mmCIF file of C-alpha atoms in Angstrom:
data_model
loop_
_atom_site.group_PDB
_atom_site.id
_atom_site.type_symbol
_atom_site.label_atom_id
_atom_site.label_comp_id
_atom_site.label_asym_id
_atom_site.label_seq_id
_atom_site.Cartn_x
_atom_site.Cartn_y
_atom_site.Cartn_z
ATOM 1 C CA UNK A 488 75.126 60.821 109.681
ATOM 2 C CA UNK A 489 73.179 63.185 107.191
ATOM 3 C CA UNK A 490 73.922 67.022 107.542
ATOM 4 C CA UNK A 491 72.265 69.892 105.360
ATOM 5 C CA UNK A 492 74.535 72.717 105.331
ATOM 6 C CA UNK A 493 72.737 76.053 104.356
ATOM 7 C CA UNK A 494 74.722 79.145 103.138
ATOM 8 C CA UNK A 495 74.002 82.385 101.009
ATOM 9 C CA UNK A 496 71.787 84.487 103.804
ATOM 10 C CA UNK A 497 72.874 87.690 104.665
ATOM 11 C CA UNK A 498 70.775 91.402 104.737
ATOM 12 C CA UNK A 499 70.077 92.879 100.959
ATOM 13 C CA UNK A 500 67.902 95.953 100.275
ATOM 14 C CA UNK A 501 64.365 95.753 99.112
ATOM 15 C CA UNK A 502 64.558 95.156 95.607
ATOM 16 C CA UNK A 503 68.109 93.042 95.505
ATOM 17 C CA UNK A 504 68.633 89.095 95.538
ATOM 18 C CA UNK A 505 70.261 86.485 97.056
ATOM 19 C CA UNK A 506 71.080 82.558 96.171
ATOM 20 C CA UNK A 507 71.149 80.448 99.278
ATOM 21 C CA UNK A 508 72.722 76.772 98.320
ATOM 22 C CA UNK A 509 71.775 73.383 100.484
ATOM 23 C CA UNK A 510 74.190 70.853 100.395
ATOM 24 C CA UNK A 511 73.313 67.359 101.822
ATOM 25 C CA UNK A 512 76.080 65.039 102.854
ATOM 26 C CA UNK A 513 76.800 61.847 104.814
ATOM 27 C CA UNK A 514 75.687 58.425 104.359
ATOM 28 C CA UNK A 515 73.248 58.724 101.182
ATOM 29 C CA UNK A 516 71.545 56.762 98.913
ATOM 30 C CA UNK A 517 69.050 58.732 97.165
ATOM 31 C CA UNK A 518 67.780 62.438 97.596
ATOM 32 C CA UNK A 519 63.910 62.694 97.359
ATOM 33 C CA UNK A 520 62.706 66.250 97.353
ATOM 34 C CA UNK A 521 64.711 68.866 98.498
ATOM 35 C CA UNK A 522 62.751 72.083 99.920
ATOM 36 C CA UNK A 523 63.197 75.850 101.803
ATOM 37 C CA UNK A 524 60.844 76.830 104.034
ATOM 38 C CA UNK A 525 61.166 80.278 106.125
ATOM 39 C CA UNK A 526 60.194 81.293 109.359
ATOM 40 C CA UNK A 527 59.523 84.793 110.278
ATOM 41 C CA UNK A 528 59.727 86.161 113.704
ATOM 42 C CA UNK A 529 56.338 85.080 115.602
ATOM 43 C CA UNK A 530 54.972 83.059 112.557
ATOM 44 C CA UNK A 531 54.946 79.313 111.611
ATOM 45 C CA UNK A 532 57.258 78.024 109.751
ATOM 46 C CA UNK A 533 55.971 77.523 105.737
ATOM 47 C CA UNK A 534 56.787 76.119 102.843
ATOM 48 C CA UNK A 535 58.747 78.830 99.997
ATOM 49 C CA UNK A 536 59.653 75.872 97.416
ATOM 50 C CA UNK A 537 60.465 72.428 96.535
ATOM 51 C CA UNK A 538 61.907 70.197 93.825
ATOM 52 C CA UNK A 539 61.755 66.994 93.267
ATOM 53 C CA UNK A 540 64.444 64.609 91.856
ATOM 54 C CA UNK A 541 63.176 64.626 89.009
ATOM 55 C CA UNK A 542 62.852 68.866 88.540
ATOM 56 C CA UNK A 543 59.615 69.563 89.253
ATOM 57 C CA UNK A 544 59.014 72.081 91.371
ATOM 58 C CA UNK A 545 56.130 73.838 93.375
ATOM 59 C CA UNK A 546 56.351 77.332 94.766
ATOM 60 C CA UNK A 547 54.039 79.123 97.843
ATOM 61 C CA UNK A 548 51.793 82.252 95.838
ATOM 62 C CA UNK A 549 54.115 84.895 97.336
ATOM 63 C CA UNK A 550 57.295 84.033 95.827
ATOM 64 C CA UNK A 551 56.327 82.759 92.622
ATOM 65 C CA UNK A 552 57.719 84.889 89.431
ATOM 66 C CA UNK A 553 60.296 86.034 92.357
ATOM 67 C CA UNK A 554 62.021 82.781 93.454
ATOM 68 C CA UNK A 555 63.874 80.000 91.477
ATOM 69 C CA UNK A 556 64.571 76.459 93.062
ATOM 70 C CA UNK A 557 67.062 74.201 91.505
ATOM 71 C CA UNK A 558 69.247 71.018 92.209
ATOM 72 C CA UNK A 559 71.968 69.478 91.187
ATOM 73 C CA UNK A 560 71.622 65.709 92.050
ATOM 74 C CA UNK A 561 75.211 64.703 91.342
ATOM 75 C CA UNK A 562 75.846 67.176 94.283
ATOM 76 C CA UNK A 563 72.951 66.304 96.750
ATOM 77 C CA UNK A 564 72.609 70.313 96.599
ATOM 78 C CA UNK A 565 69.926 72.838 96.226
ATOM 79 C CA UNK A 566 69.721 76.170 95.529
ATOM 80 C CA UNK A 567 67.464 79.208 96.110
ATOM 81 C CA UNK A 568 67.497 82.476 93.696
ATOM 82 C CA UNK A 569 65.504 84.734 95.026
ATOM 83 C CA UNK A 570 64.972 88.295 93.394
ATOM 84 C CA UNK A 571 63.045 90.967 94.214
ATOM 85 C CA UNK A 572 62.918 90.892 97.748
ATOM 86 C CA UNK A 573 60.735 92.393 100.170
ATOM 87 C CA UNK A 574 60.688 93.316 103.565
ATOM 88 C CA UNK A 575 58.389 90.624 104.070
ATOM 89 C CA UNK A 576 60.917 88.035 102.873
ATOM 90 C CA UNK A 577 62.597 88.616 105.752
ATOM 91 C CA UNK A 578 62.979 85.126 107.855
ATOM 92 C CA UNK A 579 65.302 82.299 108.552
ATOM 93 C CA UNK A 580 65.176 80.331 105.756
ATOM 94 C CA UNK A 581 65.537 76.141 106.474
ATOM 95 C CA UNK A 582 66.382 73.740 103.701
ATOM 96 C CA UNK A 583 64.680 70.436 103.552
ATOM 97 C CA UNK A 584 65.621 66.889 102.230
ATOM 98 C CA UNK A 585 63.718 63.932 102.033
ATOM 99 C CA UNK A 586 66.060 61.049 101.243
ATOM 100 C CA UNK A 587 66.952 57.443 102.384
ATOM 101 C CA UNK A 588 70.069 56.717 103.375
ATOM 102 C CA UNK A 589 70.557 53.122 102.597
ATOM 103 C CA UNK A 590 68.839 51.065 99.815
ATOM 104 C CA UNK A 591 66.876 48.990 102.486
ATOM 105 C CA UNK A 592 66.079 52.080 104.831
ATOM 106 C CA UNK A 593 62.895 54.139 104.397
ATOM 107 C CA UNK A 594 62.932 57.912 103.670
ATOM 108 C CA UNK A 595 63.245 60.345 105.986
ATOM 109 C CA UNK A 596 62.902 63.879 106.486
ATOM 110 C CA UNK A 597 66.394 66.321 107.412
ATOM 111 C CA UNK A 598 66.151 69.614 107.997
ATOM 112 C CA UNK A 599 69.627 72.163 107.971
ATOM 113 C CA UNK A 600 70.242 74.711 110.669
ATOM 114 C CA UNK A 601 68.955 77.807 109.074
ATOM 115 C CA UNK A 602 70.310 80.629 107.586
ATOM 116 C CA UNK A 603 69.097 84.849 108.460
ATOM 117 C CA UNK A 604 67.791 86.413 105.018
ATOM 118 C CA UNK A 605 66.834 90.087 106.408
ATOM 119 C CA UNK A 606 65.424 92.642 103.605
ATOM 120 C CA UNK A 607 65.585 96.361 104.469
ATOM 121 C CA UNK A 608 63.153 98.570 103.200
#
């Protein structure tokens, strides 16, 4: 009923950027925050950034001054401008939502499939 649809990964060289979008669709009421997190290859999955509905945002120590989030709420979408990159951006990157559905239903957390962003060096 809710789907996050990631797109904008791909393989840039160290030094180059990338925009990955999130759009959320289905049944929905109201979008919460909207987040990316990454997940390297044999790490946890952590938190890059989030925005709430209202714009304000919060950003993990390694991106920040690198990466820009940013929504547009008449499109349930978020976006991820990343410049700068680094080898060790490399990860598949997840978008987040926390958003009720109906009026009457609680919040709940959806996550999208993922999308590769590989950096060469």
């Amino acid at each position: 009923q809710v789907q996050l649809v990631e797109s904008g990964g791909g393989l840039v060289q160290a030094g180059g950027s990338l925009r990955l979008s999130c759009a959320a669709s289905g049944t929905i009421y109201s979008v919460n925050t909207m987040g990316w997190y990454r997940q390297a290859a044999g790490k946890q999955r952590e938190l890059v950034a989030a925005i709430t509905s209202d714009g304000s945002t919060n950003y993990a120590d390694s991106v920040k001054g690198r990466f820009t989030i940013s929504r547009d709420n008449t499109k349930n979408t978020a976006y991820l401008q990343m410049n700068s990159l680094k080898p060790e951006d490399t990860a598949v990157y997840y978008c987040n939502a926390d958003l009720r559905q109906r009026i009457w239903n609680p919040s709940h957390n959806f996550w999208g499939q993922g999308t590769q962003v590989t950096v060469s060096s």
